[in-house]
GROMACS .gro file of C-alpha atoms in nm:
model
  449
    1MET     CA    1  11.753   6.866   3.813
    2PRO     CA    2  11.494   7.061   4.026
    3ARG     CA    3  11.170   7.148   3.884
    4VAL     CA    4  11.023   7.508   3.848
    5ALA     CA    5  10.701   7.601   3.933
    6LYS     CA    6  10.466   7.831   3.744
    7SER     CA    7  10.634   8.165   3.797
    8THR     CA    8  10.314   8.424   3.975
    9GLU     CA    9  10.427   8.703   4.162
   10ARG     CA   10  10.428   8.630   4.548
   11VAL     CA   11  10.334   8.893   4.787
   12LEU     CA   12  10.484   8.867   5.166
   13ALA     CA   13  10.271   9.005   5.451
   14ASP     CA   14  10.492   9.305   5.658
   15GLN     CA   15  10.491   9.104   5.968
   16SER     CA   16  10.687   8.824   5.995
   17LEU     CA   17  10.671   8.620   6.340
   18VAL     CA   18  10.929   8.321   6.414
   19VAL     CA   19  10.839   8.049   6.657
   20ASP     CA   20  11.133   7.813   6.757
   21ASN     CA   21  10.916   7.544   6.890
   22GLY     CA   22  11.103   7.374   7.181
   23GLY     CA   23  10.996   7.052   7.362
   24TYR     CA   24  11.024   7.228   7.715
   25SER     CA   25  10.993   7.572   7.589
   26MET     CA   26  10.871   7.804   7.292
   27LYS     CA   27  11.087   8.083   7.148
   28ALA     CA   28  10.852   8.307   6.977
   29GLY     CA   29  10.873   8.687   6.854
   30PHE     CA   30  10.822   8.911   6.553
   31ALA     CA   31  11.132   8.963   6.297
   32THR     CA   32  11.240   9.375   6.349
   33PRO     CA   33  11.450   9.497   6.103
   34HIS     CA   34  11.733   9.486   6.344
   35PRO     CA   35  11.666   9.160   6.565
   36ASN     CA   36  11.787   9.118   6.896
   37LEU     CA   37  11.748   8.870   7.186
   38GLU     CA   38  11.498   9.128   7.416
   39ASP     CA   39  11.207   9.030   7.124
   40CYS     CA   40  11.193   8.687   7.167
   41HIS     CA   41  10.936   8.579   7.424
   42VAL     CA   42  11.044   8.240   7.601
   43ILE     CA   43  10.700   8.027   7.657
   44PRO     CA   44  10.646   7.751   7.872
   45ASN     CA   45  10.559   7.500   7.541
   46CYS     CA   46  10.309   7.294   7.814
   47LEU     CA   47   9.975   7.255   7.962
   48ALA     CA   48   9.971   7.213   8.360
   49ARG     CA   49   9.729   7.080   8.596
   50ASP     CA   50   9.793   7.171   8.975
   51ARG     CA   51   9.718   6.995   9.258
   52GLY     CA   52   9.410   7.222   9.294
   53LYS     CA   53   9.316   7.101   8.974
   54ARG     CA   54   9.346   7.433   8.803
   55VAL     CA   55   9.520   7.407   8.405
   56TRP     CA   56   9.772   7.655   8.337
   57VAL     CA   57   9.828   7.686   7.977
   58GLY     CA   58  10.205   7.828   7.841
   59SER     CA   59  10.272   8.181   7.960
   60GLN     CA   60  10.043   8.131   8.214
   61LEU     CA   61  10.227   7.904   8.436
   62ASP     CA   62  10.462   8.152   8.487
   63MET     CA   63  10.206   8.296   8.747
   64CYS     CA   64  10.212   7.980   8.946
   65ASN     CA   65  10.332   7.946   9.280
   66ASP     CA   66  10.237   7.609   9.329
   67PHE     CA   67  10.397   7.348   9.131
   68GLY     CA   68  10.389   7.052   9.385
   69GLU     CA   69  10.272   6.713   9.230
   70ILE     CA   70  10.192   6.936   8.914
   71ALA     CA   71  10.129   6.712   8.592
   72PHE     CA   72  10.243   6.833   8.271
   73ARG     CA   73  10.108   6.805   7.918
   74ARG     CA   74  10.340   6.856   7.625
   75PRO     CA   75  10.258   6.845   7.292
   76ILE     CA   76  10.573   6.772   7.178
   77GLU     CA   77  10.687   6.387   7.246
   78LYS     CA   78  11.065   6.288   7.117
   79GLY     CA   79  11.088   6.646   6.956
   80PHE     CA   80  10.846   6.585   6.749
   81ILE     CA   81  10.474   6.768   6.778
   82VAL     CA   82  10.246   6.445   6.823
   83ASN     CA   83   9.953   6.648   7.033
   84TRP     CA   84   9.830   6.942   6.827
   85GLU     CA   85   9.541   6.943   7.052
   86ALA     CA   86   9.765   7.042   7.336
   87GLU     CA   87  10.015   7.256   7.078
   88LYS     CA   88   9.644   7.475   6.948
   89ALA     CA   89   9.576   7.583   7.277
   90ILE     CA   90   9.930   7.712   7.337
   91TRP     CA   91   9.919   7.892   7.037
   92ASP     CA   92   9.584   8.018   7.056
   93SER     CA   93   9.681   8.152   7.410
   94THR     CA   94   9.987   8.333   7.295
   95PHE     CA   95   9.881   8.450   6.953
   96ILE     CA   96   9.515   8.413   6.943
   97ASP     CA   97   9.325   8.544   7.232
   98LYS     CA   98   9.231   8.826   7.400
   99ASN     CA   99   9.491   8.851   7.666
  100ALA     CA  100   9.772   8.746   7.454
  101ARG     CA  101  10.158   8.760   7.452
  102LEU     CA  102  10.229   8.827   7.110
  103PRO     CA  103   9.866   8.914   6.925
  104CYS     CA  104   9.909   8.859   6.540
  105ASP     CA  105   9.636   8.818   6.238
  106PRO     CA  106   9.743   8.527   6.113
  107HIS     CA  107   9.633   8.623   5.759
  108ALA     CA  108   9.883   8.936   5.729
  109THR     CA  109  10.164   8.726   5.951
  110ASN     CA  110  10.445   8.511   5.756
  111LEU     CA  111  10.537   8.233   5.979
  112LEU     CA  112  10.875   8.115   6.008
  113LEU     CA  113  10.861   7.773   6.205
  114THR     CA  114  11.158   7.510   6.363
  115GLU     CA  115  11.103   7.164   6.329
  116ALA     CA  116  11.327   6.842   6.472
  117PRO     CA  117  11.566   6.655   6.208
  118ASN     CA  118  11.416   6.374   6.027
  119THR     CA  119  11.054   6.473   6.120
  120PRO     CA  120  10.828   6.175   5.997
  121ALA     CA  121  10.615   6.315   5.658
  122ALA     CA  122  10.285   6.260   5.799
  123LEU     CA  123  10.395   6.462   6.064
  124GLN     CA  124  10.529   6.714   5.879
  125ARG     CA  125  10.192   6.702   5.679
  126ASN     CA  126   9.982   6.765   6.004
  127CYS     CA  127  10.147   7.068   6.082
  128ASP     CA  128  10.132   7.238   5.709
  129GLU     CA  129   9.724   7.146   5.709
  130ILE     CA  130   9.717   7.343   6.095
  131VAL     CA  131   9.949   7.653   5.976
  132PHE     CA  132   9.737   7.695   5.626
  133GLU     CA  133   9.402   7.537   5.678
  134GLU     CA  134   9.363   7.578   6.062
  135TYR     CA  135   9.493   7.920   6.082
  136GLU     CA  136   9.532   8.061   5.735
  137PHE     CA  137   9.885   8.219   5.766
  138ALA     CA  138   9.960   8.434   5.547
  139SER     CA  139  10.276   8.247   5.438
  140TYR     CA  140  10.481   7.983   5.580
  141SER     CA  141  10.821   7.771   5.643
  142ARG     CA  142  10.971   7.488   5.816
  143HIS     CA  143  11.304   7.486   5.882
  144LEU     CA  144  11.509   7.268   6.106
  145SER     CA  145  11.581   7.385   6.412
  146PRO     CA  146  11.967   7.393   6.392
  147SER     CA  147  11.992   7.525   6.043
  148LEU     CA  148  11.899   7.848   6.166
  149ASN     CA  149  12.181   7.920   6.386
  150SER     CA  150  12.369   7.969   6.056
  151TYR     CA  151  12.242   8.304   6.041
  152ILE     CA  152  12.405   8.452   6.325
  153ASP     CA  153  12.734   8.566   6.341
  154VAL     CA  154  12.922   8.236   6.422
  155GLN     CA  155  13.254   8.402   6.338
  156TYR     CA  156  13.234   8.673   6.585
  157LEU     CA  157  13.209   8.365   6.839
  158TYR     CA  158  13.577   8.264   6.732
  159GLY     CA  159  13.704   8.604   6.779
  160ALA     CA  160  13.654   8.779   6.423
  161THR     CA  161  13.538   9.107   6.422
  162PRO     CA  162  13.156   9.173   6.400
  163ARG     CA  163  12.991   9.129   6.044
  164GLU     CA  164  12.792   9.410   5.866
  165PRO     CA  165  12.414   9.395   5.970
  166GLN     CA  166  12.320   9.371   5.607
  167LEU     CA  167  12.557   9.014   5.574
  168HIS     CA  168  12.290   8.859   5.821
  169ALA     CA  169  12.087   8.674   5.597
  170LEU     CA  170  12.380   8.491   5.451
  171PRO     CA  171  12.443   8.183   5.643
  172ALA     CA  172  12.775   8.053   5.740
  173GLU     CA  173  12.963   7.818   5.454
  174CYS     CA  174  13.048   7.536   5.649
  175LEU     CA  175  12.910   7.480   6.006
  176LEU     CA  176  12.824   7.168   6.280
  177VAL     CA  177  12.584   7.220   6.502
  178ILE     CA  178  12.532   7.019   6.830
  179ASP     CA  179  12.204   7.076   7.024
  180SER     CA  180  12.151   6.907   7.315
  181GLY     CA  181  11.816   6.998   7.417
  182PHE     CA  182  11.546   6.877   7.642
  183SER     CA  183  11.382   6.608   7.394
  184HIS     CA  184  11.718   6.489   7.261
  185SER     CA  185  12.103   6.567   7.120
  186THR     CA  186  12.130   6.630   6.744
  187VAL     CA  187  12.440   6.696   6.541
  188THR     CA  188  12.382   6.842   6.185
  189PRO     CA  189  12.622   6.950   5.967
  190LEU     CA  190  12.516   7.254   5.726
  191PHE     CA  191  12.659   7.383   5.427
  192ASN     CA  192  12.560   7.719   5.327
  193GLY     CA  193  12.227   7.698   5.585
  194ARG     CA  194  12.111   7.372   5.437
  195PRO     CA  195  12.195   7.043   5.623
  196ILE     CA  196  12.375   6.748   5.521
  197GLN     CA  197  12.055   6.504   5.548
  198GLN     CA  198  12.256   6.170   5.535
  199ALA     CA  199  12.520   6.311   5.807
  200ILE     CA  200  12.254   6.393   6.086
  201ARG     CA  201  12.303   6.183   6.415
  202ARG     CA  202  12.040   6.220   6.685
  203LEU     CA  203  12.132   6.061   7.037
  204ASP     CA  204  11.840   6.020   7.241
  205ILE     CA  205  11.927   6.176   7.572
  206GLY     CA  206  11.819   6.519   7.653
  207GLY     CA  207  11.708   6.723   7.957
  208LYS     CA  208  11.392   6.517   8.008
  209PHE     CA  209  11.589   6.176   8.004
  210LEU     CA  210  11.845   6.350   8.275
  211THR     CA  211  11.552   6.493   8.513
  212ASN     CA  212  11.402   6.134   8.442
  213TYR     CA  213  11.716   5.978   8.559
  214LEU     CA  214  11.788   6.206   8.857
  215LYS     CA  215  11.414   6.147   8.969
  216GLU     CA  216  11.464   5.767   9.035
  217LEU     CA  217  11.839   5.835   9.173
  218VAL     CA  218  11.655   6.057   9.452
  219SER     CA  219  11.352   5.865   9.508
  220ILE     CA  220  11.531   5.553   9.601
  221ARG     CA  221  11.804   5.770   9.814
  222HIS     CA  222  11.660   6.035   9.952
  223PHE     CA  223  11.251   6.131   9.887
  224ASN     CA  224  10.978   6.013   9.672
  225MET     CA  225  11.052   6.258   9.369
  226VAL     CA  226  10.835   6.065   9.129
  227ASP     CA  227  10.517   6.264   9.131
  228GLU     CA  228  10.775   6.603   9.129
  229PRO     CA  229  10.903   6.656   8.747
  230TYR     CA  230  10.909   7.022   8.829
  231THR     CA  231  11.130   7.019   9.120
  232VAL     CA  232  11.345   6.711   8.986
  233ASN     CA  233  11.439   6.970   8.702
  234GLU     CA  234  11.535   7.262   8.960
  235VAL     CA  235  11.746   7.070   9.146
  236LYS     CA  236  11.916   6.943   8.818
  237GLU     CA  237  11.969   7.266   8.671
  238ALA     CA  238  12.113   7.406   9.033
  239ILE     CA  239  12.358   7.135   9.125
  240SER     CA  240  12.467   6.965   8.785
  241PHE     CA  241  12.837   6.950   8.647
  242VAL     CA  242  13.008   6.747   8.408
  243SER     CA  243  13.298   6.563   8.566
  244HIS     CA  244  13.659   6.573   8.380
  245ASP     CA  245  13.751   6.322   8.582
  246TYR     CA  246  13.497   6.019   8.687
  247LYS     CA  247  13.667   5.790   8.837
  248HIS     CA  248  13.867   6.025   9.119
  249ASP     CA  249  13.495   6.267   9.154
  250LEU     CA  250  13.350   5.898   9.233
  251GLU     CA  251  13.606   5.851   9.499
  252ARG     CA  252  13.595   6.229   9.633
  253SER     CA  253  13.187   6.190   9.690
  254TRP     CA  254  13.264   5.876   9.871
  255LYS     CA  255  13.474   6.076  10.125
  256GLY     CA  256  13.297   6.391  10.114
  257SER     CA  257  12.956   6.238  10.262
  258SER     CA  258  13.148   6.133  10.542
  259THR     CA  259  12.980   6.286  10.862
  260LYS     CA  260  13.343   6.300  11.055
  261SER     CA  261  13.468   6.536  10.814
  262LYS     CA  262  13.334   6.878  10.678
  263SER     CA  263  13.622   6.931  10.429
  264ALA     CA  264  13.689   6.759  10.115
  265PRO     CA  265  14.061   6.596  10.114
  266ASN     CA  266  14.356   6.721  10.005
  267GLY     CA  267  14.243   7.095   9.995
  268GLU     CA  268  13.985   7.025   9.719
  269GLN     CA  269  13.659   7.163   9.720
  270SER     CA  270  13.362   6.900   9.837
  271ILE     CA  271  13.141   6.772   9.559
  272VAL     CA  272  12.872   6.718   9.827
  273VAL     CA  273  12.597   7.006   9.843
  274ASP     CA  274  12.304   7.027  10.018
  275TYR     CA  275  11.968   7.103   9.847
  276VAL     CA  276  11.696   7.277  10.047
  277LEU     CA  277  11.354   7.208   9.870
  278PRO     CA  278  11.142   7.440   9.820
  279ASP     CA  279  10.818   7.518  10.052
  280TYR     CA  280  10.503   7.588   9.798
  281ASN     CA  281  10.308   7.718  10.110
  282SER     CA  282  10.535   7.969  10.234
  283LYS     CA  283  10.640   8.062   9.849
  284LYS     CA  284  10.977   7.970   9.991
  285LYS     CA  285  11.232   7.853   9.651
  286GLY     CA  286  11.492   7.562   9.666
  287PHE     CA  287  11.850   7.621   9.654
  288MET     CA  288  12.175   7.457   9.704
  289ARG     CA  289  12.438   7.510   9.967
  290PRO     CA  290  12.773   7.384  10.107
  291HIS     CA  291  12.702   7.020  10.268
  292ASP     CA  292  12.751   7.101  10.651
  293PRO     CA  293  12.768   6.696  10.819
  294SER     CA  294  12.683   6.805  11.166
  295LEU     CA  295  12.413   7.045  11.062
  296SER     CA  296  12.273   6.740  10.854
  297ALA     CA  297  12.293   6.482  11.149
  298LYS     CA  298  12.113   6.746  11.363
  299LEU     CA  299  11.843   6.732  11.115
  300ARG     CA  300  11.801   6.356  11.109
  301LYS     CA  301  11.816   6.361  11.460
  302MET     CA  302  11.510   6.624  11.463
  303GLN     CA  303  11.350   6.431  11.198
  304SER     CA  304  11.284   6.101  11.406
  305GLY     CA  305  11.238   6.262  11.767
  306ALA     CA  306  10.948   6.407  11.874
  307ALA     CA  307  11.083   6.808  11.768
  308THR     CA  308  10.932   6.724  11.414
  309GLY     CA  309  10.707   6.946  11.367
  310ASP     CA  310  10.977   7.253  11.467
  311ILE     CA  311  11.156   7.130  11.132
  312LYS     CA  312  11.117   7.439  10.880
  313GLU     CA  313  11.338   7.279  10.590
  314GLU     CA  314  11.367   6.961  10.418
  315VAL     CA  315  11.730   6.886  10.283
  316MET     CA  316  11.875   6.664  10.029
  317THR     CA  317  12.223   6.570  10.036
  318LEU     CA  318  12.382   6.496   9.695
  319ALA     CA  319  12.679   6.351   9.601
  320ASN     CA  320  12.787   6.196   9.313
  321GLU     CA  321  12.425   6.212   9.179
  322ARG     CA  322  12.550   6.567   9.065
  323PHE     CA  323  12.812   6.402   8.785
  324VAL     CA  324  12.642   6.110   8.700
  325VAL     CA  325  12.347   6.211   8.567
  326PRO     CA  326  12.518   6.429   8.325
  327GLU     CA  327  12.765   6.202   8.260
  328LEU     CA  328  12.463   6.040   8.042
  329LEU     CA  329  12.546   6.275   7.734
  330PHE     CA  330  12.886   6.132   7.725
  331SER     CA  331  12.851   5.747   7.841
  332PRO     CA  332  12.521   5.645   7.705
  333GLY     CA  333  12.613   5.281   7.786
  334ASP     CA  334  12.576   5.356   8.184
  335VAL     CA  335  12.231   5.303   8.163
  336GLY     CA  336  12.228   5.022   7.888
  337MET     CA  337  12.227   5.250   7.606
  338LYS     CA  338  12.462   5.071   7.314
  339ARG     CA  339  12.544   5.417   7.173
  340GLU     CA  340  12.817   5.663   7.127
  341GLY     CA  341  12.821   5.927   7.350
  342LEU     CA  342  12.844   6.329   7.150
  343PRO     CA  343  13.185   6.320   7.096
  344GLY     CA  344  13.141   5.995   6.941
  345THR     CA  345  12.838   6.090   6.741
  346VAL     CA  346  13.011   6.381   6.581
  347MET     CA  347  13.283   6.162   6.436
  348GLN     CA  348  12.963   5.962   6.310
  349SER     CA  349  12.804   6.295   6.196
  350LEU     CA  350  13.146   6.375   5.990
  351SER     CA  351  13.193   6.029   5.866
  352GLY     CA  352  12.889   6.089   5.633
  353VAL     CA  353  13.038   6.438   5.505
  354PRO     CA  354  13.247   6.456   5.211
  355PRO     CA  355  13.624   6.446   5.388
  356GLY     CA  356  13.723   6.772   5.236
  357LEU     CA  357  13.447   6.934   5.425
  358TRP     CA  358  13.606   6.780   5.761
  359PRO     CA  359  13.854   7.055   5.855
  360ALA     CA  360  13.595   7.325   5.783
  361MET     CA  361  13.300   7.156   5.994
  362LEU     CA  362  13.581   7.084   6.296
  363ALA     CA  363  13.717   7.469   6.278
  364ASN     CA  364  13.340   7.527   6.296
  365ILE     CA  365  13.122   7.355   6.569
  366LEU     CA  366  12.844   7.599   6.740
  367VAL     CA  367  12.660   7.422   7.045
  368VAL     CA  368  12.323   7.536   7.138
  369GLY     CA  369  12.038   7.347   7.393
  370GLY     CA  370  12.026   7.416   7.759
  371ASN     CA  371  12.215   7.106   7.837
  372SER     CA  372  12.533   7.317   7.677
  373LYS     CA  373  12.474   7.525   8.029
  374ILE     CA  374  12.565   7.262   8.264
  375GLU     CA  375  12.893   7.331   8.414
  376GLY     CA  376  13.199   7.163   8.228
  377PHE     CA  377  13.020   7.062   7.986
  378MET     CA  378  13.188   7.246   7.733
  379THR     CA  379  13.525   7.201   7.814
  380ARG     CA  380  13.490   6.797   7.848
  381LEU     CA  381  13.287   6.861   7.470
  382GLU     CA  382  13.626   7.023   7.348
  383THR     CA  383  13.849   6.808   7.516
  384GLU     CA  384  13.718   6.443   7.380
  385ILE     CA  385  13.626   6.582   7.037
  386ARG     CA  386  14.014   6.689   7.023
  387GLN     CA  387  14.113   6.361   7.096
  388LEU     CA  388  13.898   6.157   6.860
  389ALA     CA  389  13.904   6.402   6.543
  390PRO     CA  390  14.249   6.417   6.288
  391ALA     CA  391  14.538   6.521   6.446
  392GLU     CA  392  14.557   6.734   6.131
  393CYS     CA  393  14.231   6.952   6.205
  394VAL     CA  394  14.208   7.221   6.401
  395VAL     CA  395  13.925   7.232   6.623
  396ARG     CA  396  13.716   7.526   6.746
  397ILE     CA  397  13.436   7.517   6.938
  398ALA     CA  398  13.196   7.807   7.089
  399ARG     CA  399  12.875   7.771   7.259
  400ALA     CA  400  12.608   8.068   7.124
  401PRO     CA  401  12.573   8.372   7.395
  402ASP     CA  402  12.251   8.220   7.433
  403PRO     CA  403  12.233   7.866   7.328
  404ILE     CA  404  11.844   7.857   7.439
  405ARG     CA  405  11.756   8.133   7.205
  406SER     CA  406  12.003   8.092   6.946
  407ALA     CA  407  11.784   7.898   6.664
  408TRP     CA  408  11.524   8.210   6.719
  409LEU     CA  409  11.777   8.486   6.669
  410GLY     CA  410  11.925   8.332   6.348
  411GLY     CA  411  11.575   8.297   6.220
  412ALA     CA  412  11.493   8.612   6.306
  413HIS     CA  413  11.754   8.773   6.111
  414LEU     CA  414  11.661   8.545   5.807
  415ALA     CA  415  11.316   8.682   5.854
  416ALA     CA  416  11.460   9.062   5.895
  417ASP     CA  417  11.600   9.052   5.473
  418ARG     CA  418  11.313   9.027   5.296
  419ALA     CA  419  11.486   8.913   4.946
  420ALA     CA  420  11.605   8.597   5.145
  421LEU     CA  421  11.283   8.553   5.347
  422LYS     CA  422  11.087   8.532   5.004
  423THR     CA  423  11.294   8.267   4.833
  424VAL     CA  424  11.226   8.000   5.165
  425GLN     CA  425  10.828   8.142   5.190
  426VAL     CA  426  10.569   7.953   5.084
  427THR     CA  427  10.240   8.145   5.067
  428ARG     CA  428   9.883   8.038   5.154
  429GLN     CA  429   9.774   8.076   4.717
  430GLU     CA  430  10.058   7.824   4.653
  431TYR     CA  431   9.956   7.600   4.921
  432GLN     CA  432   9.593   7.560   4.784
  433GLU     CA  433   9.666   7.534   4.425
  434HIS     CA  434   9.958   7.293   4.475
  435GLY     CA  435   9.893   7.108   4.782
  436SER     CA  436  10.069   6.947   5.103
  437SER     CA  437  10.312   6.705   4.898
  438TRP     CA  438  10.422   7.007   4.666
  439LEU     CA  439  10.487   7.220   4.957
  440GLY     CA  440  10.708   6.918   5.163
  441LYS     CA  441  10.952   6.937   4.778
  442ALA     CA  442  10.924   7.326   4.802
  443PHE     CA  443  11.093   7.311   5.152
  444SER     CA  444  11.367   7.038   5.081
  445GLY     CA  445  11.446   7.225   4.745
  446ASN     CA  446  11.354   7.004   4.516
  447ILE     CA  447  11.139   7.290   4.387
  448GLN     CA  448  11.286   7.568   4.212
  449ARG     CA  449  11.020   7.919   4.226
   0.00000   0.00000   0.00000
């Protein structure tokens, strides 16, 4: 039975700041009575140093025009905050400094902060100390990022009528969240907004892994892109798609790359494309275009001849790289990982849930994270989950309207309800009275307040 702490009158600050601290970007904004995505700011969660040795912090990166050979330093590794020196510099630039994008007084602000599932206790304690001892926020709560998605209107995504605004603080009763982001991919079953801890599963493949794999492929086949992580990430986002027939597409990519034919066989759309690399000197962005074999041959001839100085663009011809890279989310064995892909990970997660909840979980699958925006991802995921799920269960799967900012929006709905917010927040006074160990128990629900 949960222990009951001393009953003291807890008064929360008027202003609430919701921060979804992701590995690639930080989604932050103040909660309003009627939250919407326009209140959320997406800020690069990194420090970057360009080839001119200038250091860009957080949102300053939006003003950078030269990403050639840019080096990133990220405070989050494998989903966990491991470098608070870097994270603090980003938070200061965003919330504290004179020209901060979201200026606030921590002493008069409630903080809702996300963390990755199964964060080590030592890293949780570090986070608690930074929040209460360094920044001195008035109150604070830690939430698993997937769990905040239960506060958005999930049933509306399946065709139900929109629910009343006053009901947003009520979490979905049963929800299975597939979060495929920058650092990793996780499957988290939620019951009344709380994670079923023993059923959480993780696949150590995310956007960063895919970018690094593409970087290896193009460095071997085309240009040396080892020092160009930003450019390769842009290429990945522009050209990737998830194949529905891997062997067939592999054959098409071989045939379509032939310089003798401009069109794909049997009237199919060609898989082969050209990606024109960015020219940071002229501030020209990279872009994808249909592959033209004759133009590619002409460019190769120019590059080997005396007219090299006249070349205005550098082009990479990409074929099976387009679908081989995102295929890792479904077939990690392609790179030697002895793990199930995302559909198999979903079934492994369900094995940790009481069988009576399986129908409800499979009928309420929500997909979030940047990888869900890859073309063909949702169709392939739904198809394979249907093949693995029990025949008597209805499978409904939907992607959040904005898979990047969905967790932030759920947290903003929670923060907008003062009564609900009061049940999850811990004040700085309580932290000072009971300490960090008590705080961890309070966030896990083992202490009734």
